[in-house]
């Protein structure tokens, strides 16, 4: 690894009920840790964006659709 690179070694996500927030901790290879508090509003916004992005990335053409699974009735 060069001096400018860091690898993630650990990710931890916890919930603080009293503050109604998520605590995201990322442990890096150089033994540093990044902690980020995520509020409910930010979490809901991120979830909405991820949900929309997931639908945009789903295959829509027949050649990429999930294969049909043959049932025993269809084989007879």
PDB file of C-alpha atoms in Angstrom:
ATOM      1  CA  UNK A   1       0.000   0.000   0.000  1.00  0.00           C
ATOM      2  CA  UNK A   2       1.172   3.514  -0.722  1.00  0.00           C
ATOM      3  CA  UNK A   3       0.985   6.340   1.801  1.00  0.00           C
ATOM      4  CA  UNK A   4      -2.262   7.733   0.329  1.00  0.00           C
ATOM      5  CA  UNK A   5      -4.212   4.456   0.414  1.00  0.00           C
ATOM      6  CA  UNK A   6      -6.259   3.112   3.305  1.00  0.00           C
ATOM      7  CA  UNK A   7      -8.206  -0.094   3.430  1.00  0.00           C
ATOM      8  CA  UNK A   8     -11.370  -0.617   5.438  1.00  0.00           C
ATOM      9  CA  UNK A   9     -10.903  -3.352   8.015  1.00  0.00           C
ATOM     10  CA  UNK A  10     -14.132  -3.078   9.982  1.00  0.00           C
ATOM     11  CA  UNK A  11     -17.579  -1.516   9.658  1.00  0.00           C
ATOM     12  CA  UNK A  12     -19.872  -1.196  12.653  1.00  0.00           C
ATOM     13  CA  UNK A  13     -23.407   0.226  12.689  1.00  0.00           C
ATOM     14  CA  UNK A  14     -25.182   0.841  15.968  1.00  0.00           C
ATOM     15  CA  UNK A  15     -28.393   2.536  17.074  1.00  0.00           C
ATOM     16  CA  UNK A  16     -28.628   5.044  19.927  1.00  0.00           C
ATOM     17  CA  UNK A  17     -32.255   4.914  21.038  1.00  0.00           C
ATOM     18  CA  UNK A  18     -32.062   7.976  23.308  1.00  0.00           C
ATOM     19  CA  UNK A  19     -30.755  10.192  20.499  1.00  0.00           C
ATOM     20  CA  UNK A  20     -32.677   8.347  17.756  1.00  0.00           C
ATOM     21  CA  UNK A  21     -29.562   8.162  15.572  1.00  0.00           C
ATOM     22  CA  UNK A  22     -27.347   5.574  13.929  1.00  0.00           C
ATOM     23  CA  UNK A  23     -23.633   5.531  14.637  1.00  0.00           C
ATOM     24  CA  UNK A  24     -21.546   4.302  11.702  1.00  0.00           C
ATOM     25  CA  UNK A  25     -17.941   3.472  12.565  1.00  0.00           C
ATOM     26  CA  UNK A  26     -15.365   2.568   9.926  1.00  0.00           C
ATOM     27  CA  UNK A  27     -12.043   1.122  11.070  1.00  0.00           C
ATOM     28  CA  UNK A  28      -9.149   1.623   8.670  1.00  0.00           C
ATOM     29  CA  UNK A  29      -5.961  -0.381   8.155  1.00  0.00           C
ATOM     30  CA  UNK A  30      -3.822   2.432   9.548  1.00  0.00           C
ATOM     31  CA  UNK A  31      -5.643   1.954  12.898  1.00  0.00           C
ATOM     32  CA  UNK A  32      -7.716   5.121  12.576  1.00  0.00           C
ATOM     33  CA  UNK A  33     -11.467   5.155  12.978  1.00  0.00           C
ATOM     34  CA  UNK A  34     -14.082   7.351  11.342  1.00  0.00           C
ATOM     35  CA  UNK A  35     -17.353   7.814  13.241  1.00  0.00           C
ATOM     36  CA  UNK A  36     -20.446   9.331  11.614  1.00  0.00           C
ATOM     37  CA  UNK A  37     -23.770  10.038  13.312  1.00  0.00           C
ATOM     38  CA  UNK A  38     -26.704   9.505  10.939  1.00  0.00           C
ATOM     39  CA  UNK A  39     -30.017  11.132  11.855  1.00  0.00           C
ATOM     40  CA  UNK A  40     -33.408   9.614  11.025  1.00  0.00           C
ATOM     41  CA  UNK A  41     -33.992  12.234   8.322  1.00  0.00           C
ATOM     42  CA  UNK A  42     -30.665  11.516   6.627  1.00  0.00           C
ATOM     43  CA  UNK A  43     -31.210   7.759   6.930  1.00  0.00           C
ATOM     44  CA  UNK A  44     -34.683   7.998   5.333  1.00  0.00           C
ATOM     45  CA  UNK A  45     -33.284  10.118   2.499  1.00  0.00           C
ATOM     46  CA  UNK A  46     -30.426   7.672   1.868  1.00  0.00           C
ATOM     47  CA  UNK A  47     -32.842   4.709   1.988  1.00  0.00           C
ATOM     48  CA  UNK A  48     -35.115   6.389  -0.558  1.00  0.00           C
ATOM     49  CA  UNK A  49     -32.188   7.107  -2.892  1.00  0.00           C
ATOM     50  CA  UNK A  50     -30.854   3.557  -2.570  1.00  0.00           C
ATOM     51  CA  UNK A  51     -34.313   2.126  -3.205  1.00  0.00           C
ATOM     52  CA  UNK A  52     -34.714   4.207  -6.382  1.00  0.00           C
ATOM     53  CA  UNK A  53     -31.193   3.343  -7.545  1.00  0.00           C
ATOM     54  CA  UNK A  54     -31.917  -0.348  -6.991  1.00  0.00           C
ATOM     55  CA  UNK A  55     -34.972  -0.195  -9.223  1.00  0.00           C
ATOM     56  CA  UNK A  56     -33.039   1.696 -11.892  1.00  0.00           C
ATOM     57  CA  UNK A  57     -30.391  -1.036 -11.951  1.00  0.00           C
ATOM     58  CA  UNK A  58     -32.811  -3.962 -12.176  1.00  0.00           C
ATOM     59  CA  UNK A  59     -32.873  -5.754 -15.529  1.00  0.00           C
ATOM     60  CA  UNK A  60     -35.859  -4.790 -17.647  1.00  0.00           C
ATOM     61  CA  UNK A  61     -35.269  -6.679 -20.904  1.00  0.00           C
ATOM     62  CA  UNK A  62     -36.333 -10.332 -21.297  1.00  0.00           C
ATOM     63  CA  UNK A  63     -32.818 -11.642 -22.006  1.00  0.00           C
ATOM     64  CA  UNK A  64     -31.699 -10.452 -18.551  1.00  0.00           C
ATOM     65  CA  UNK A  65     -34.795 -11.521 -16.646  1.00  0.00           C
ATOM     66  CA  UNK A  66     -34.617 -14.376 -14.145  1.00  0.00           C
ATOM     67  CA  UNK A  67     -34.879 -17.800 -15.805  1.00  0.00           C
ATOM     68  CA  UNK A  68     -38.171 -19.642 -15.588  1.00  0.00           C
ATOM     69  CA  UNK A  69     -38.090 -22.629 -13.228  1.00  0.00           C
ATOM     70  CA  UNK A  70     -39.748 -25.746 -14.590  1.00  0.00           C
ATOM     71  CA  UNK A  71     -42.354 -27.287 -12.333  1.00  0.00           C
ATOM     72  CA  UNK A  72     -43.083 -31.043 -12.259  1.00  0.00           C
ATOM     73  CA  UNK A  73     -46.470 -30.400 -13.916  1.00  0.00           C
ATOM     74  CA  UNK A  74     -44.793 -28.628 -16.854  1.00  0.00           C
ATOM     75  CA  UNK A  75     -42.469 -31.600 -17.491  1.00  0.00           C
ATOM     76  CA  UNK A  76     -45.360 -34.086 -18.065  1.00  0.00           C
TER      77      UNK A  76
END
